[in-house]
Coordinates of C-alpha atoms in Angstrom, one line a residue:
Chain F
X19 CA -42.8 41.8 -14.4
X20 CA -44.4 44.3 -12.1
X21 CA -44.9 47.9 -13.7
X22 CA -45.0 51.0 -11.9
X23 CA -46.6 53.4 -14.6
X24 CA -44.2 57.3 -14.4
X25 CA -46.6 59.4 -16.3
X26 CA -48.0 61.1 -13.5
X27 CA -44.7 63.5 -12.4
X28 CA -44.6 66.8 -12.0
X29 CA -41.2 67.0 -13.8
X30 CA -43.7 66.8 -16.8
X31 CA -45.1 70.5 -17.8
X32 CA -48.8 68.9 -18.3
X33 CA -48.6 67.1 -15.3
X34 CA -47.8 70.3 -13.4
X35 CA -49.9 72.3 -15.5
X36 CA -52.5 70.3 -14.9
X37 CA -51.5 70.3 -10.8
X38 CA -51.3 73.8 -10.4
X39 CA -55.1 73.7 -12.3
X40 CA -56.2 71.2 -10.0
X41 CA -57.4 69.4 -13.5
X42 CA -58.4 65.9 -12.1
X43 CA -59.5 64.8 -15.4
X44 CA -56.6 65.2 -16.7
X45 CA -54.7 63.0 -13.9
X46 CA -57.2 60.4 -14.2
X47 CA -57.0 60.1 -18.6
X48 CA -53.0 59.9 -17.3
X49 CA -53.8 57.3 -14.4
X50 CA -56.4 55.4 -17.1
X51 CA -54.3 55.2 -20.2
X52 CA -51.4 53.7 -18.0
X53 CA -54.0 51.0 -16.6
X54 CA -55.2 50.0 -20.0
X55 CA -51.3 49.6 -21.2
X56 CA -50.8 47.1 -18.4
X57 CA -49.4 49.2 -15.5
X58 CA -49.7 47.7 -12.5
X59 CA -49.4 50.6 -10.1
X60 CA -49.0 54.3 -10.8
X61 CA -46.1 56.5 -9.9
X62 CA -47.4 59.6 -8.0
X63 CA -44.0 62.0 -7.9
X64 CA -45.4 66.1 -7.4
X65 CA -42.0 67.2 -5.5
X66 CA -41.1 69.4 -8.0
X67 CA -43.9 72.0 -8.4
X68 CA -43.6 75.6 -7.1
X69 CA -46.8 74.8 -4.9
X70 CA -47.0 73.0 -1.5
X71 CA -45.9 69.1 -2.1
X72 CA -47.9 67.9 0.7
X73 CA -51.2 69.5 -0.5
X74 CA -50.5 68.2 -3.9
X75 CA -50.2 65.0 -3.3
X76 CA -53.6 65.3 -0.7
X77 CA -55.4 66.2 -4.2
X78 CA -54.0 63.8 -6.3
X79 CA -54.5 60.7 -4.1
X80 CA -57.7 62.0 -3.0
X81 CA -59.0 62.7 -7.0
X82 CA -57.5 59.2 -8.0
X83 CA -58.9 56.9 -5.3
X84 CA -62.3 58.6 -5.6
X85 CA -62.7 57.7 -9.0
X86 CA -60.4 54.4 -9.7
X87 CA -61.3 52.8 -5.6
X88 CA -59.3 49.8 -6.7
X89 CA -55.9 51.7 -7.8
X90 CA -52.2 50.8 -6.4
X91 CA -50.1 53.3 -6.2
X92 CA -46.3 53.8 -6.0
X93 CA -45.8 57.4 -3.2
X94 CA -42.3 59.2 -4.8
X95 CA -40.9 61.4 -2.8
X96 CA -37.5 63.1 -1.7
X97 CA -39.5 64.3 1.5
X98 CA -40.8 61.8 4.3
X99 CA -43.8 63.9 5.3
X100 CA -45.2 64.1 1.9
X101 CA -45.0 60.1 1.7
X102 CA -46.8 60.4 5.1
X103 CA -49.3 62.6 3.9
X104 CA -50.0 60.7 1.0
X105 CA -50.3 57.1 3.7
X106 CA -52.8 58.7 5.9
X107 CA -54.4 60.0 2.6
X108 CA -55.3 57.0 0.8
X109 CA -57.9 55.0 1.6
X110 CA -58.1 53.1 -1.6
X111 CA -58.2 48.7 -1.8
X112 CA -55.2 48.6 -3.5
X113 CA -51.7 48.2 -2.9
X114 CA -48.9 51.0 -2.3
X115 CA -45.3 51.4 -2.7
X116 CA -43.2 54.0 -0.8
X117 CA -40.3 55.1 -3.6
X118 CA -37.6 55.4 -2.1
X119 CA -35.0 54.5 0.8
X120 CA -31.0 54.7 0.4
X121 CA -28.3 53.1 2.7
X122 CA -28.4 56.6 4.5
X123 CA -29.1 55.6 8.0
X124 CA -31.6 59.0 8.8
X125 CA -33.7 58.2 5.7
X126 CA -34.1 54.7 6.7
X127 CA -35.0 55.5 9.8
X128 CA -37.9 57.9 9.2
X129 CA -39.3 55.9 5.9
X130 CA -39.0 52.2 7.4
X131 CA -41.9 52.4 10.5
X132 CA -44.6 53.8 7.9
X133 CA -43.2 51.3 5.3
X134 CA -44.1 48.8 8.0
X135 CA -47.6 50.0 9.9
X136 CA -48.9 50.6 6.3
X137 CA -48.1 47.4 4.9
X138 CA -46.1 49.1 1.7
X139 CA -43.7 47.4 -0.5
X140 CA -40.2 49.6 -0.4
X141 CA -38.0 50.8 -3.4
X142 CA -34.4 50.9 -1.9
X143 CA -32.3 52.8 -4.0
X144 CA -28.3 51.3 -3.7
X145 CA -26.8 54.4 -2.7
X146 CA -25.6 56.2 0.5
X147 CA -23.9 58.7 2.2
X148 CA -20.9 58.3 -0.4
X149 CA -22.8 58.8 -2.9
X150 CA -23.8 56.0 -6.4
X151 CA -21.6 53.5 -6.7
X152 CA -19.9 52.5 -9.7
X153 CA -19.9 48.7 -10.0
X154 CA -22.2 45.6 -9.6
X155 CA -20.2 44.3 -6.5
X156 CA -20.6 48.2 -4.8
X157 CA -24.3 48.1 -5.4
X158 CA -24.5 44.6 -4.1
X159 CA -22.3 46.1 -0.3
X160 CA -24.9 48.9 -0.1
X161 CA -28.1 46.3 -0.6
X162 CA -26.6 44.1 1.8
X163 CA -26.2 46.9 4.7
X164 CA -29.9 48.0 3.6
X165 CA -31.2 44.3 4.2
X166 CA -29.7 44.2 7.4
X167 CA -31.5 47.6 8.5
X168 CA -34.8 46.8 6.9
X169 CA -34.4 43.3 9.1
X170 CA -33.8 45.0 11.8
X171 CA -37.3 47.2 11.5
X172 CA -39.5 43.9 11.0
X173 CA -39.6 44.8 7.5
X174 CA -40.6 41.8 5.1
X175 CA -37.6 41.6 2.8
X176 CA -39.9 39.9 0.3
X177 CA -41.6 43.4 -0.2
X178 CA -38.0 44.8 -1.0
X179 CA -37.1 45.7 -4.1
X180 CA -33.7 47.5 -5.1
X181 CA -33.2 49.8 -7.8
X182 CA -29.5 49.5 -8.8
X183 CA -30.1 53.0 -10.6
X184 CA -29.2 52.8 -14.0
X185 CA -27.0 56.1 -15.4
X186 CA -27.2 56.9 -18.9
X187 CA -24.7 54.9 -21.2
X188 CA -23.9 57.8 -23.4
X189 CA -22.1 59.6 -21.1
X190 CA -21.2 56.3 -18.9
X191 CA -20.9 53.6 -21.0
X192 CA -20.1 50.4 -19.1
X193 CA -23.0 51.3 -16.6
X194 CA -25.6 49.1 -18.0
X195 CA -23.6 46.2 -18.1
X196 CA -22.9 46.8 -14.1
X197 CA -26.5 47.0 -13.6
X198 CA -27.1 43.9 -15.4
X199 CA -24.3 42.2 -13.4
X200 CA -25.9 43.7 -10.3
X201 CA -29.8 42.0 -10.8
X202 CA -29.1 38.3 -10.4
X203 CA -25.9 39.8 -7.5
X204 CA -28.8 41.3 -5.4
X205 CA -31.1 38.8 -5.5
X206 CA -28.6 36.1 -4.7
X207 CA -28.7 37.9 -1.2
X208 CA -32.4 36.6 -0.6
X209 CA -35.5 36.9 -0.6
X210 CA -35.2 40.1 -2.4
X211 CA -36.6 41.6 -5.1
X212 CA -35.2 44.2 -8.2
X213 CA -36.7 47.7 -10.0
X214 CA -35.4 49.9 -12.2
X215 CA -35.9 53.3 -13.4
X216 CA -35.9 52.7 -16.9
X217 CA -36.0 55.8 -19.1
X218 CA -32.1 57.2 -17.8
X219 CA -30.3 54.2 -19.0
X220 CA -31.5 56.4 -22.5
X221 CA -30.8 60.0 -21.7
X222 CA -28.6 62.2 -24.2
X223 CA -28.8 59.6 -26.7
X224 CA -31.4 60.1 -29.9
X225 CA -34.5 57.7 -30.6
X226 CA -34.2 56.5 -27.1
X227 CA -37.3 54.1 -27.0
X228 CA -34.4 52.2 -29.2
X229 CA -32.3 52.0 -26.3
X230 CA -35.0 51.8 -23.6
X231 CA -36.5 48.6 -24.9
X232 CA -33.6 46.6 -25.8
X233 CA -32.2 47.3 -22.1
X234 CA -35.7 46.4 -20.7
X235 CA -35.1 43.1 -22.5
X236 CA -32.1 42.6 -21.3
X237 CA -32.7 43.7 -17.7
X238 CA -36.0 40.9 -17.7
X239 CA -33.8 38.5 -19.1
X240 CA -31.4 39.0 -16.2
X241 CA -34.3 38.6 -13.4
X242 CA -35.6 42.2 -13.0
X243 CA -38.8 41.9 -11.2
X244 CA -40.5 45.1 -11.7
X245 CA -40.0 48.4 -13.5
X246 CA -41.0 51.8 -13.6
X247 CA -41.6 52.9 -17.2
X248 CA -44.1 54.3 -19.7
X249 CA -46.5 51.6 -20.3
X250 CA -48.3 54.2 -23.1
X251 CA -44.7 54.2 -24.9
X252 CA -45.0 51.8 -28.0
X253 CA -41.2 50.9 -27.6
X254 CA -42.0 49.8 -24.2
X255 CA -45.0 48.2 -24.4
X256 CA -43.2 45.7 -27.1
X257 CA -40.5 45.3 -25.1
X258 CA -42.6 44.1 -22.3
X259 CA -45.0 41.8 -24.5
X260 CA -42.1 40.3 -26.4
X261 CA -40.2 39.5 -23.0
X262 CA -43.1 37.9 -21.1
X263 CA -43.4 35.2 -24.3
X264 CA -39.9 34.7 -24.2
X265 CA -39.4 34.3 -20.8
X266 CA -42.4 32.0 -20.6
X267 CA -44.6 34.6 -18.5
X268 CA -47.0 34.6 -20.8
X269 CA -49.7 31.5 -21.3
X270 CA -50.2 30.7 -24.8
X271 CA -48.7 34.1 -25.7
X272 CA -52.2 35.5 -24.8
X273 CA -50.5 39.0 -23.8
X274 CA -48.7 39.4 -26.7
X275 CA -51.3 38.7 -29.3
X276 CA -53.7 41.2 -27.7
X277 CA -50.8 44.1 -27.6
X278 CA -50.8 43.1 -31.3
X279 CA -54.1 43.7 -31.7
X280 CA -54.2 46.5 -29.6
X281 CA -51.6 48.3 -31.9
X282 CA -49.1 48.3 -29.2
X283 CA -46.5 46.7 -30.6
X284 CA -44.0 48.7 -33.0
Chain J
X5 CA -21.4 40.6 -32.2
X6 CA -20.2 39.1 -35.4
X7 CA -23.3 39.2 -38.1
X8 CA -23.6 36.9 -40.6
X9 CA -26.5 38.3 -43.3
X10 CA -29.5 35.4 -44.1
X11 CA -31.1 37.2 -46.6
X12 CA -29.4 35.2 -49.9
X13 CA -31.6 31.5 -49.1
X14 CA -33.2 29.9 -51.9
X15 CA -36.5 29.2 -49.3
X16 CA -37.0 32.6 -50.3
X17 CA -39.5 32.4 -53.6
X18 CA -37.2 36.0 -55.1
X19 CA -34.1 33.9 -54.2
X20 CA -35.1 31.0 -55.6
X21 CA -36.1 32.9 -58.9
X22 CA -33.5 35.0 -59.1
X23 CA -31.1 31.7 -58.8
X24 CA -33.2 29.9 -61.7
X25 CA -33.1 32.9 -63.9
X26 CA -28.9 33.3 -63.5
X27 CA -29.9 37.4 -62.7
X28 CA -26.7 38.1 -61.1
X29 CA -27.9 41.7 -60.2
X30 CA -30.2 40.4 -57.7
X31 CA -28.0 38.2 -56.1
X32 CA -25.4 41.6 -56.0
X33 CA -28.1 43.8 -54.8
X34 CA -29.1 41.4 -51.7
X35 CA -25.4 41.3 -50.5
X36 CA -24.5 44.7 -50.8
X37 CA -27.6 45.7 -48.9
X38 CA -27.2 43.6 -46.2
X39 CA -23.1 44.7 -46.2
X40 CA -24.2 48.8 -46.1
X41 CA -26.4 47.2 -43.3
X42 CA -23.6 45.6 -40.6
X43 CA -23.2 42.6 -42.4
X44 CA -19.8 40.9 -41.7
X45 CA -20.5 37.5 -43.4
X46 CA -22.8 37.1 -46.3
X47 CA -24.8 33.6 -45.6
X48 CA -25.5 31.6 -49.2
X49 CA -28.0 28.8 -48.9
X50 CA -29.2 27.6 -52.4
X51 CA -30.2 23.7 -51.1
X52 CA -34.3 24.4 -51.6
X53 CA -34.3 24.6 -55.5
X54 CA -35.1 22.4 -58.1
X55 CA -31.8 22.9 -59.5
X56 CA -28.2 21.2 -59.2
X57 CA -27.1 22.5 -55.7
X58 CA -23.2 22.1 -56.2
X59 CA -23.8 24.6 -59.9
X60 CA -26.1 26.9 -58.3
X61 CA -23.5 27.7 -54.9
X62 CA -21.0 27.6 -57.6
X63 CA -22.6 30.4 -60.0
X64 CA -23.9 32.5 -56.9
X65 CA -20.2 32.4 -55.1
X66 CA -18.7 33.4 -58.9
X67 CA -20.8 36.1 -59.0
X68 CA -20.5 37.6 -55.2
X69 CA -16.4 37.4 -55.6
X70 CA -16.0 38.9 -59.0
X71 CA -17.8 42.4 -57.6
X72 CA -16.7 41.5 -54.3
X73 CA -13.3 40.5 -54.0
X74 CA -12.9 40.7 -50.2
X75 CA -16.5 39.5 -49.4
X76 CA -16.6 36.9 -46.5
X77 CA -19.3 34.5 -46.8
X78 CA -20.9 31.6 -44.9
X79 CA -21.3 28.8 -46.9
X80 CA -24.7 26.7 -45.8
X81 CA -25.9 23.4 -47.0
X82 CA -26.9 20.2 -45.6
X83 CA -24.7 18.6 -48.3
X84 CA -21.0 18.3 -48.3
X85 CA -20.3 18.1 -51.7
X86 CA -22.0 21.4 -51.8
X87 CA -19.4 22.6 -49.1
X88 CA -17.1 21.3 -50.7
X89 CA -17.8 22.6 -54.4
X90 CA -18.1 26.1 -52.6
X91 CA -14.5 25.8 -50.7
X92 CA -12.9 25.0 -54.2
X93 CA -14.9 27.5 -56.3
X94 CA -13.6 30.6 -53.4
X95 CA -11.0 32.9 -54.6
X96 CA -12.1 35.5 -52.7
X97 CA -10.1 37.5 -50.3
X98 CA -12.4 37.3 -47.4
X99 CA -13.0 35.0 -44.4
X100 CA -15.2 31.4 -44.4
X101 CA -17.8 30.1 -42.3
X102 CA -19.6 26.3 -42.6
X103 CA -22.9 25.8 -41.6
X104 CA -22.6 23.3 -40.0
X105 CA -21.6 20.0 -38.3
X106 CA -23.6 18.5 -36.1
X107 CA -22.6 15.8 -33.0
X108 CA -23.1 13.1 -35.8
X109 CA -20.1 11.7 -36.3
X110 CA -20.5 10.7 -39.9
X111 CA -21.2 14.5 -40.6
X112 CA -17.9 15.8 -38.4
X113 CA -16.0 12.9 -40.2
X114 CA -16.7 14.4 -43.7
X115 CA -16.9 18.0 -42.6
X116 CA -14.0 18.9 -40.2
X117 CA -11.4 17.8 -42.3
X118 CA -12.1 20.6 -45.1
X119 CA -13.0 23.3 -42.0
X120 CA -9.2 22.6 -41.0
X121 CA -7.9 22.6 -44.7
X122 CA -9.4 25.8 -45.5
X123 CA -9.0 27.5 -42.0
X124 CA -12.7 28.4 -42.2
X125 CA -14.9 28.8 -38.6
X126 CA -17.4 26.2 -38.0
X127 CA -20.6 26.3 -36.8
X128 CA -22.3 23.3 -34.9
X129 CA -25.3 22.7 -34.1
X130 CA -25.8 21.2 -30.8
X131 CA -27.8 18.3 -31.7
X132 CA -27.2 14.7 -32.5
X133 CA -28.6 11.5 -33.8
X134 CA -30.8 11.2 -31.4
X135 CA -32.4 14.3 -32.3
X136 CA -32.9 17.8 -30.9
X137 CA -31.9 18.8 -26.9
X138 CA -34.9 20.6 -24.3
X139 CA -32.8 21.7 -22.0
X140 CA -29.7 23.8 -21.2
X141 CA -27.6 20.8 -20.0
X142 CA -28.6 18.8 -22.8
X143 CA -27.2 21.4 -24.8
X144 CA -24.1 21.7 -23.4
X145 CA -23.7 17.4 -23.1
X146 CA -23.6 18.0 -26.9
X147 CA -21.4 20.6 -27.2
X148 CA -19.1 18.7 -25.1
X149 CA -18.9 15.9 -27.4
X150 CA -18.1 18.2 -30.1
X151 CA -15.5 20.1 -28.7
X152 CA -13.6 16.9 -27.9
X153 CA -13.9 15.3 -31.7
X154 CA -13.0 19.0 -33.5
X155 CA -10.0 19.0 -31.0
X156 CA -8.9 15.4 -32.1
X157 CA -9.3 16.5 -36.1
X158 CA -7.3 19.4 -35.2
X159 CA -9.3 22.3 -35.4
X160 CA -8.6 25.3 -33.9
X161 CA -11.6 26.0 -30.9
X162 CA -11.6 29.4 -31.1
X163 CA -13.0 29.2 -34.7
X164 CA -15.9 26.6 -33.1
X165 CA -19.3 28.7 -33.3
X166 CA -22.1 26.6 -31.3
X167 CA -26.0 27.4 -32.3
X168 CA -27.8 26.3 -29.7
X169 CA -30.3 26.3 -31.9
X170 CA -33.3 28.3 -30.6
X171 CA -37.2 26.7 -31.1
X172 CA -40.2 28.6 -31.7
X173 CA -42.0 30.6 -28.6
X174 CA -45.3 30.2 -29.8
X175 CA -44.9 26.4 -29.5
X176 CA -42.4 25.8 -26.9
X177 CA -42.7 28.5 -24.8
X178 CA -39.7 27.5 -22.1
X179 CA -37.6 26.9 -25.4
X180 CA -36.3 30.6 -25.4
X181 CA -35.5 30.3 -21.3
X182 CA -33.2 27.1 -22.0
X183 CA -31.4 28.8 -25.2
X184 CA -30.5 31.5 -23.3
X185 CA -29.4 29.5 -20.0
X186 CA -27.1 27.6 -22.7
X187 CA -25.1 30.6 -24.3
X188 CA -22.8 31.5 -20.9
X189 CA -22.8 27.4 -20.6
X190 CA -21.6 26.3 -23.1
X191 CA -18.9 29.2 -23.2
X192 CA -18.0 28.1 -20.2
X193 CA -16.2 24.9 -21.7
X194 CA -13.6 26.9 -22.6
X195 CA -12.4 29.0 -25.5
X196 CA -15.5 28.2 -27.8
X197 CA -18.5 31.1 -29.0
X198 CA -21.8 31.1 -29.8
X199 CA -24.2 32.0 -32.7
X200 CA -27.8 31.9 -33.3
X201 CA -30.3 31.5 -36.0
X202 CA -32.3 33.9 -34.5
X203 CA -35.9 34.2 -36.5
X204 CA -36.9 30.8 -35.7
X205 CA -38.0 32.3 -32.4
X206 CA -40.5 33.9 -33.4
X207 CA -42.1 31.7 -36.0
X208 CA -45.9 31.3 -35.4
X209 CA -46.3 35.1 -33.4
X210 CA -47.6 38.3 -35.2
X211 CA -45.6 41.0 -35.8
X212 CA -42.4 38.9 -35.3
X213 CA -39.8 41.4 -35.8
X214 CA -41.0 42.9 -32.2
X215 CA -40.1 39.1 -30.5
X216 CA -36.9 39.0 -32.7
X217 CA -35.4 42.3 -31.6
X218 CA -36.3 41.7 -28.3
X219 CA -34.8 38.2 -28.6
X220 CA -31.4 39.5 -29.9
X221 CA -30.8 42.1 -27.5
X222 CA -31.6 39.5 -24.2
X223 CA -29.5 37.0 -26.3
X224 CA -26.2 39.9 -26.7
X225 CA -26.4 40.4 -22.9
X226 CA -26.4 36.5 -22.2
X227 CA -23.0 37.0 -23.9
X228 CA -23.9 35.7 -27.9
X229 CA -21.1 36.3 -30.0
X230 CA -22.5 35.7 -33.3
X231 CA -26.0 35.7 -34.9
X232 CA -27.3 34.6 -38.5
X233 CA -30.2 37.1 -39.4
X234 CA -31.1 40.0 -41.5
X235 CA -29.6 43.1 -41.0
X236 CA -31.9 44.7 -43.5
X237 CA -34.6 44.6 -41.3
X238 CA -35.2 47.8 -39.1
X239 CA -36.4 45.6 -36.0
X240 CA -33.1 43.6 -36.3
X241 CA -30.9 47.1 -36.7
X242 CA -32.6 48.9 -33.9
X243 CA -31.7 45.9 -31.8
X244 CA -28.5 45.6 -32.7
X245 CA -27.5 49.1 -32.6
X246 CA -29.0 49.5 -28.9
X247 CA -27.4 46.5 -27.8
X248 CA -24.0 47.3 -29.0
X249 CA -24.6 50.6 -27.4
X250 CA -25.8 49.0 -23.9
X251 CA -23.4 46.4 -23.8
X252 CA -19.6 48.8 -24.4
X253 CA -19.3 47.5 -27.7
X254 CA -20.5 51.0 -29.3
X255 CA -17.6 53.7 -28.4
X256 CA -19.2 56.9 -28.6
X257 CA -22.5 55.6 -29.5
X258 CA -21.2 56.1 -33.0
X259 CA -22.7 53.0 -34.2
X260 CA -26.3 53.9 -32.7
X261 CA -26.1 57.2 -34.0
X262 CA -25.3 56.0 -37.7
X263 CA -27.9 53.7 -37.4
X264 CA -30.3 56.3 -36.6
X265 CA -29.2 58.9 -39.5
X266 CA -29.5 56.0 -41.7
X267 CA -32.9 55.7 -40.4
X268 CA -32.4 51.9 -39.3
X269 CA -33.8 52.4 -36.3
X270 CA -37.7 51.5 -35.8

């Protein structure tokens, strides 16, 4: 499984601290300690900061690419012209994804081109104008329409990956098994792939890293392909070892035996 | 998911002791804790001592019904007359499982008859004489068989449990894949369920409670309706909790949040 490492979001008070500070150490111990636990790209979301998205974004590429050359990174953003900022920005060697497209036709339209020109893989959330749909077969109609558009744009589906958005099961309880439904329902359409925020599936309920590893089992069980998570969180991190032995991703459970030693197993 | 609690096994040395020593409070103490721990069956295995099988499962039965009357247990043995001895020596007002028949006729010959006498479940094992299945289909060939001789002998299907019977990662790593591929299988032959020895997985690995949790909660979302483990353990607990939770089996999460006041949860 591919994972997208979240630390670095500006919904966190040190990570906005630390933004408004224009502390690049402190991005880069964030960036570094989600390397080490096995991320394989790192969320950059700074749309919620009372400062200037665009600008923030500049720094943090521009502080994270001059010290890690090599780093992918996943661009998150509500706003089309800080994901474009942060394209003509980097000028790393790795890889990027651009988080995130709906079914709504405008978005699609301004994200897809630089999605394409760059190269990017695309996180296509399965919502739309009507708003987040309840069950598997819903998300499945919205994917479909999006696969069609991307098409359309000389996108390589193979570089799609849909987030069925998981809602928290405390206050929506038969949500996670519609999402599960929904991984091997989307990627019966193709040659497409599935993401998942993982932390919401959680929210309202107490010791969530409980909650948030068991469903990060279940969801790699069910053919998730990638995830964007904590890598740092000890729940997590033994979620993901344990799944890649049982799922035989894992030669001679060589992962799992160093998150053992590594102490990041709980 | 129906749990039936593996903790009272004579392979275990304070078992085994406690068995050879007649200390009654021992025995008492490992069912009660796994009951206050989700336990709905209390597994007795006493065929690893150097003992008289048929005496020991009689004195350790004795003991569990006279404290607890409506205690449902799952009597395991390779040996009939040891099923047998336990079926007889029962007063208790609780529910029965056997564990198990195989697809060797011999075994169903002796077995089934006493299953449909004593309206307990049965569990089967889906292997035969010629030995133990790879893959998924092989599995369900098996299961197959058995449905179609328990039918003949009269037993009621919906009382037919089917372990799958799950091989360690460390050594077979696509074991885990196939297990897993079997469980909506073989319920798809009709009104039969499925259970699962589920520590074997993780035989060989460090820190095995991580695989086992994670094990559990991909195995509840494949659609397991049963498992044989030990409740007592706070990997096992979290996992169950979280997947009852994820999976609508939890209304109000008031399950999860028990487990976590109780300070099961890891």
């Amino acid at each position: 499984m591919l994972i997208i490492g979240e630390r670095i979001n500006s919904t966190r008070p040190r990570i906005e601290e630390a933004i408004k500070a224009r502390n690049a150490a402190h991005i880069l111990k964030e960036a570094s300690a989600q390397l080490r636990a096995g991320a394989d790209y790192i969320d950059i979301n700074c749309a919620v900061t009372t400062g200037d998205e665009l600008q923030d974004m500049d720094w943090i590429i521009s502080v994270l690419q001059s010290e890690i050359p090599e780093i992918n990174i996943c661009i998150d953003s509500p706003n089309y012209r800080a994901i474009e900022k942060a394209l003509t920005v980097y000028k790393g060697k790795g890889k990027i994804f651009i988080n995130s497209i709906t079914g709504e036709e405008p978005r699609i339209a301004k994200i897809l081109p630089m999605a394409v020109k760059y190269k990017t893989k695309l996180i296509a959330l399965t919502m739309d104008e009507k708003g987040m749909p309840n069950s598997a077969a819903e998300r499945v109609e919205i994917a479909k329409k999006i696969v069609e558009h991307v098409k359309k744009g000389g996108f390589n589906t193979e570089d799609l990956y849909f987030d069925a958005l998981i809602r928290p099961v405390a206050t929506e309880p038969g949500q996670a098994l519609e999402f599960l439904r929904a991984i091997p329902a989307i990627k019966g359409l193709g040659n497409v792939k599935t993401i998942c925020g993982l932390s919401n599936v959680s929210f309202g309920l107490p010791h969530r890293g409980t909650v948030n590893a068991a469903f990060l089992s279940m969801a790699a069980a069910a053919g998730l392909d990638a995830a964007i998570l904590d890598p740092t969180d000890r729940h997590i991190s033994s979620a993901m070892a344990a799944s890649a032995v049982l799922l035989n991703e894992d030669q001679y459970c060589a992962g799992y035996i160093k998150a053992f030693r590594d102490k990041r197993l709980i």
